[in-house]
Structures are given as C-alpha cells and as structure tokens.
Amino acid sequence: MAILDSKGRLFGKINLLDLGAALVILLVVFSIFIFPGTSGSVAQVGAKTVPIEVDLVVRGLNVRDPEQLFNNGLKKGGKTNVIIRNQPHGAIEIKSIQQLPRTINVSQPDGSVKELPDPKTNNFSTDLLMTLDGKAQLTDNGPVIGNSKVKIGMPFELEGFNYNFNATVIDIRLKDK
C-alpha cells in the first residue's frame, strides 16, 4: 500500500486538500483563543490609572428653571453619564457645580466698561461651571477616559434623568496618590 494513491488520498483514506483545510481552521481557532492580541484600546498600552478632575463650562443652556436640574441629580455628590466623541463612558461623580451669573458689559460716561448683572427677567439661558471627579488612564499622549483622550477644548455630552447637553473641557487636573 502506497502512502499516496492516484486520487491524492493519504493511506487511501484522507484527502490531502481536506487535511490542509482542517489544519488551517485549527490554526486559526488556536491563534484566536490562545494568542488574542490587544483589544485595540488606546488606553491599555503602557498606561496607569490615576484620579482626574475635569472642569467643564456650559454656555447658554436653555432651561426654564435651573433648580429643576439640580433637584434631579445634577448636583454636588451626584453622578452624570458622560459621552465622549459618541462613545458612552458611564457615570462620573460631580465634584462641584456652580451657576455662573449672567452679566452684560455697560459702557460708562468716562469711557470705561463695567460688567453688571443682566436685568432681563425673561432670559432662559444659564451658564454652569462643573468639576467632574473620576479615573483616567495616563498614556504618553495624555489622560484617557474610557477609550477617548481628554484634552482642553473638547466637548463632553452629559446625560441624566431630565437633561442631555454639551459642555466644554476647560481644565484637567491629574491627582497623584
């Protein structure tokens, strides 16, 4: 009995093409489960987790009663869901929130300009200054929350029980433990 017969079968039983295809499939399965590689996350390569504070400013939030926001979770010690570059990150603690006064510039008779409280009563626009407290992974390119780099000037989308609005990063502070 020959090792290979005229039809390309090994010992007359196994086709060489079928054996090759089975070996390729086994190698692929083996490589996927034994050596999966990296997940592709920006944050996992050479990064350590550090506490981070992110200051956000919200300009011109149109809301009738800002107290309604504060009573439903948008307050110090509460949590808000953060979406960065359309990637949901999850809930982050609100360290502080401050409603900024609405002012206007008024020129004075001597030519100087003073900033005075806005006298309009029907102004439904509110400005907020917020500080979020969370954890970020520190990479060579800066801090990363979730899978998104955090940089000054980038927008954060904040979402909660009765709100969904955008804020802009104005400061980032890394806290060393």
Short mmCIF file of C-alpha atoms in Angstrom, two decimals:
data_model
loop_
_atom_site.label_atom_id
_atom_site.label_comp_id
_atom_site.label_asym_id
_atom_site.label_seq_id
_atom_site.Cartn_x
_atom_site.Cartn_y
_atom_site.Cartn_z
CA MET A 1 0.00 0.00 0.00
CA ALA A 2 1.43 3.36 -1.06
CA ILE A 3 1.39 6.44 1.16
CA LEU A 4 -0.36 8.46 -1.59
CA ASP A 5 -2.71 6.84 -4.08
CA SER A 6 -3.69 8.12 -7.56
CA LYS A 7 -6.59 10.22 -6.18
CA GLY A 8 -4.36 12.19 -3.73
CA ARG A 9 -5.50 10.37 -0.61
CA LEU A 10 -3.16 9.64 2.27
CA PHE A 11 -3.15 5.89 3.04
CA GLY A 12 -6.22 5.60 0.81
CA LYS A 13 -8.48 7.31 3.38
CA ILE A 14 -7.76 11.08 3.88
CA ASN A 15 -7.70 13.62 1.05
CA LEU A 16 -4.67 15.95 1.29
CA LEU A 17 -6.75 19.05 0.47
CA ASP A 18 -9.23 18.26 3.24
CA LEU A 19 -6.36 17.67 5.68
CA GLY A 20 -4.79 21.04 4.74
CA ALA A 21 -8.09 22.88 5.17
CA ALA A 22 -8.64 21.26 8.59
CA LEU A 23 -5.12 22.27 9.71
CA VAL A 24 -5.70 25.88 8.63
CA ILE A 25 -9.01 26.03 10.56
CA LEU A 26 -7.36 24.57 13.67
CA LEU A 27 -4.51 27.09 13.48
CA VAL A 28 -6.95 30.00 13.18
CA VAL A 29 -9.02 28.82 16.16
CA PHE A 30 -5.87 28.20 18.18
CA SER A 31 -4.47 31.66 17.40
CA ILE A 32 -7.75 33.41 18.29
CA PHE A 33 -8.18 31.77 21.69
CA ILE A 34 -4.57 31.28 22.77
CA PHE A 35 -3.00 34.48 21.41
CA PRO A 36 -5.88 37.00 21.19
CA GLY A 37 -3.62 40.08 20.95
CA THR A 38 -4.60 43.54 22.16
CA SER A 39 -8.16 44.79 22.21
CA GLY A 40 -7.28 47.92 20.25
CA SER A 41 -7.96 50.26 23.15
CA VAL A 42 -5.92 53.45 23.22
CA ALA A 43 -5.69 53.31 26.98
CA GLN A 44 -4.28 49.85 27.63
CA VAL A 45 -0.79 50.14 26.23
CA GLY A 46 1.65 51.27 28.92
CA ALA A 47 -0.91 53.17 30.98
CA LYS A 48 -1.56 53.53 34.68
CA THR A 49 -4.84 54.57 36.26
CA VAL A 50 -4.86 57.89 38.11
CA PRO A 51 -7.57 60.08 39.67
CA ILE A 52 -8.57 63.01 37.46
CA GLU A 53 -10.61 66.18 37.83
CA VAL A 54 -12.10 67.72 34.69
CA ASP A 55 -13.51 71.25 34.72
CA LEU A 56 -16.33 71.88 32.26
CA VAL A 57 -18.13 75.04 31.24
CA VAL A 58 -21.68 75.06 29.91
CA ARG A 59 -22.59 78.21 27.99
CA GLY A 60 -26.12 79.19 27.08
CA LEU A 61 -28.00 76.17 28.41
CA ASN A 62 -31.64 76.91 27.64
CA VAL A 63 -33.64 75.89 30.67
CA ARG A 64 -36.70 77.48 32.28
CA ASP A 65 -35.84 76.51 35.86
CA PRO A 66 -32.20 75.55 36.61
CA GLU A 67 -33.26 74.40 40.10
CA GLN A 68 -35.21 71.60 38.40
CA LEU A 69 -31.89 70.24 37.05
CA PHE A 70 -30.23 70.46 40.46
CA ASN A 71 -33.12 68.69 42.20
CA ASN A 72 -32.98 65.71 39.81
CA GLY A 73 -29.36 64.65 40.18
CA LEU A 74 -27.25 67.39 38.61
CA LYS A 75 -25.72 68.40 41.93
CA LYS A 76 -22.59 68.06 44.03
CA GLY A 77 -22.09 64.45 45.03
CA GLY A 78 -24.40 63.20 42.30
CA LYS A 79 -23.43 61.31 39.16
CA THR A 80 -23.84 62.10 35.49
CA ASN A 81 -23.41 59.91 32.44
CA VAL A 82 -20.62 61.08 30.16
CA ILE A 83 -20.41 60.55 26.41
CA ILE A 84 -17.09 61.48 24.80
CA ARG A 85 -16.88 61.52 20.98
CA ASN A 86 -20.09 59.48 20.74
CA GLN A 87 -18.57 56.79 22.99
CA PRO A 88 -20.50 56.27 26.24
CA HIS A 89 -18.17 56.12 29.21
CA GLY A 90 -20.56 55.64 32.11
CA ALA A 91 -21.30 57.57 35.26
CA ILE A 92 -18.81 60.06 36.71
CA GLU A 93 -19.16 61.84 40.04
CA ILE A 94 -19.95 65.56 40.09
CA LYS A 95 -17.48 67.15 42.50
CA SER A 96 -18.90 70.65 42.24
CA ILE A 97 -21.38 72.65 40.19
CA GLN A 98 -21.80 76.40 40.13
CA GLN A 99 -24.31 78.54 38.29
CA LEU A 100 -22.48 81.49 36.77
CA PRO A 101 -24.15 84.90 36.94
CA ARG A 102 -25.48 86.39 33.71
CA THR A 103 -23.81 89.76 33.10
CA ILE A 104 -23.63 92.41 30.42
CA ASN A 105 -20.98 94.97 29.60
CA VAL A 106 -22.11 98.56 30.16
CA SER A 107 -20.06 101.48 28.92
CA GLN A 108 -19.65 104.32 31.41
CA PRO A 109 -19.61 108.10 30.73
CA ASP A 110 -15.85 108.24 31.32
CA GLY A 111 -15.26 105.65 28.54
CA SER A 112 -14.63 102.66 30.80
CA VAL A 113 -16.67 99.47 30.71
CA LYS A 114 -18.30 97.79 33.70
CA GLU A 115 -19.68 94.28 33.93
CA LEU A 116 -23.11 94.45 35.57
CA PRO A 117 -25.83 91.85 36.29
CA ASP A 118 -28.17 91.26 33.36
CA PRO A 119 -31.52 92.96 34.19
CA LYS A 120 -33.58 90.83 31.76
CA THR A 121 -36.22 88.77 33.55
CA ASN A 122 -37.21 86.55 30.61
CA ASN A 123 -33.75 85.15 29.98
CA PHE A 124 -33.92 81.36 29.96
CA SER A 125 -30.21 80.90 29.32
CA THR A 126 -27.92 79.58 32.05
CA ASP A 127 -24.15 79.19 32.31
CA LEU A 128 -22.64 76.50 34.54
CA LEU A 129 -19.15 75.66 35.79
CA MET A 130 -18.77 71.99 36.74
CA THR A 131 -15.99 69.78 38.06
CA LEU A 132 -16.17 66.03 37.43
CA ASP A 133 -14.14 63.58 39.50
CA GLY A 134 -13.18 60.22 38.02
CA LYS A 135 -10.40 57.89 36.98
CA ALA A 136 -8.32 58.09 33.82
CA GLN A 137 -5.54 56.06 32.33
CA LEU A 138 -2.38 58.07 31.83
CA THR A 139 -0.67 57.42 28.49
CA ASP A 140 2.20 59.09 26.67
CA ASN A 141 -0.37 61.24 24.81
CA GLY A 142 -2.23 62.37 27.94
CA PRO A 143 -5.15 61.14 30.05
CA VAL A 144 -7.74 58.77 28.60
CA ILE A 145 -11.26 58.30 29.98
CA GLY A 146 -12.96 55.21 28.61
CA ASN A 147 -11.33 54.88 25.20
CA SER A 148 -11.16 58.62 24.45
CA LYS A 149 -8.34 61.05 25.06
CA VAL A 150 -9.32 64.02 27.22
CA LYS A 151 -7.98 67.39 26.08
CA ILE A 152 -8.85 71.00 26.85
CA GLY A 153 -11.41 72.31 24.36
CA MET A 154 -13.08 69.01 23.56
CA PRO A 155 -16.83 68.57 24.08
CA PHE A 156 -18.37 66.25 26.67
CA GLU A 157 -22.01 65.24 26.38
CA LEU A 158 -23.68 65.00 29.80
CA GLU A 159 -26.83 62.97 30.25
CA GLY A 160 -29.07 62.34 33.22
CA PHE A 161 -32.64 61.88 34.35
CA ASN A 162 -34.03 65.05 32.77
CA TYR A 163 -31.12 66.57 30.83
CA ASN A 164 -28.81 65.99 27.89
CA PHE A 165 -26.46 68.82 26.93
CA ASN A 166 -22.90 69.52 25.83
CA ALA A 167 -20.12 71.06 27.89
CA THR A 168 -16.55 72.01 27.00
CA VAL A 169 -13.42 70.95 28.88
CA ILE A 170 -11.59 74.00 30.25
CA ASP A 171 -9.13 72.37 32.68
CA ILE A 172 -7.72 68.94 33.52
CA ARG A 173 -6.03 68.10 36.81
CA LEU A 174 -4.33 64.79 37.50
CA LYS A 175 -4.18 63.91 41.17
CA ASP A 176 -1.29 61.75 42.36
CA LYS A 177 -1.99 59.27 45.10
#
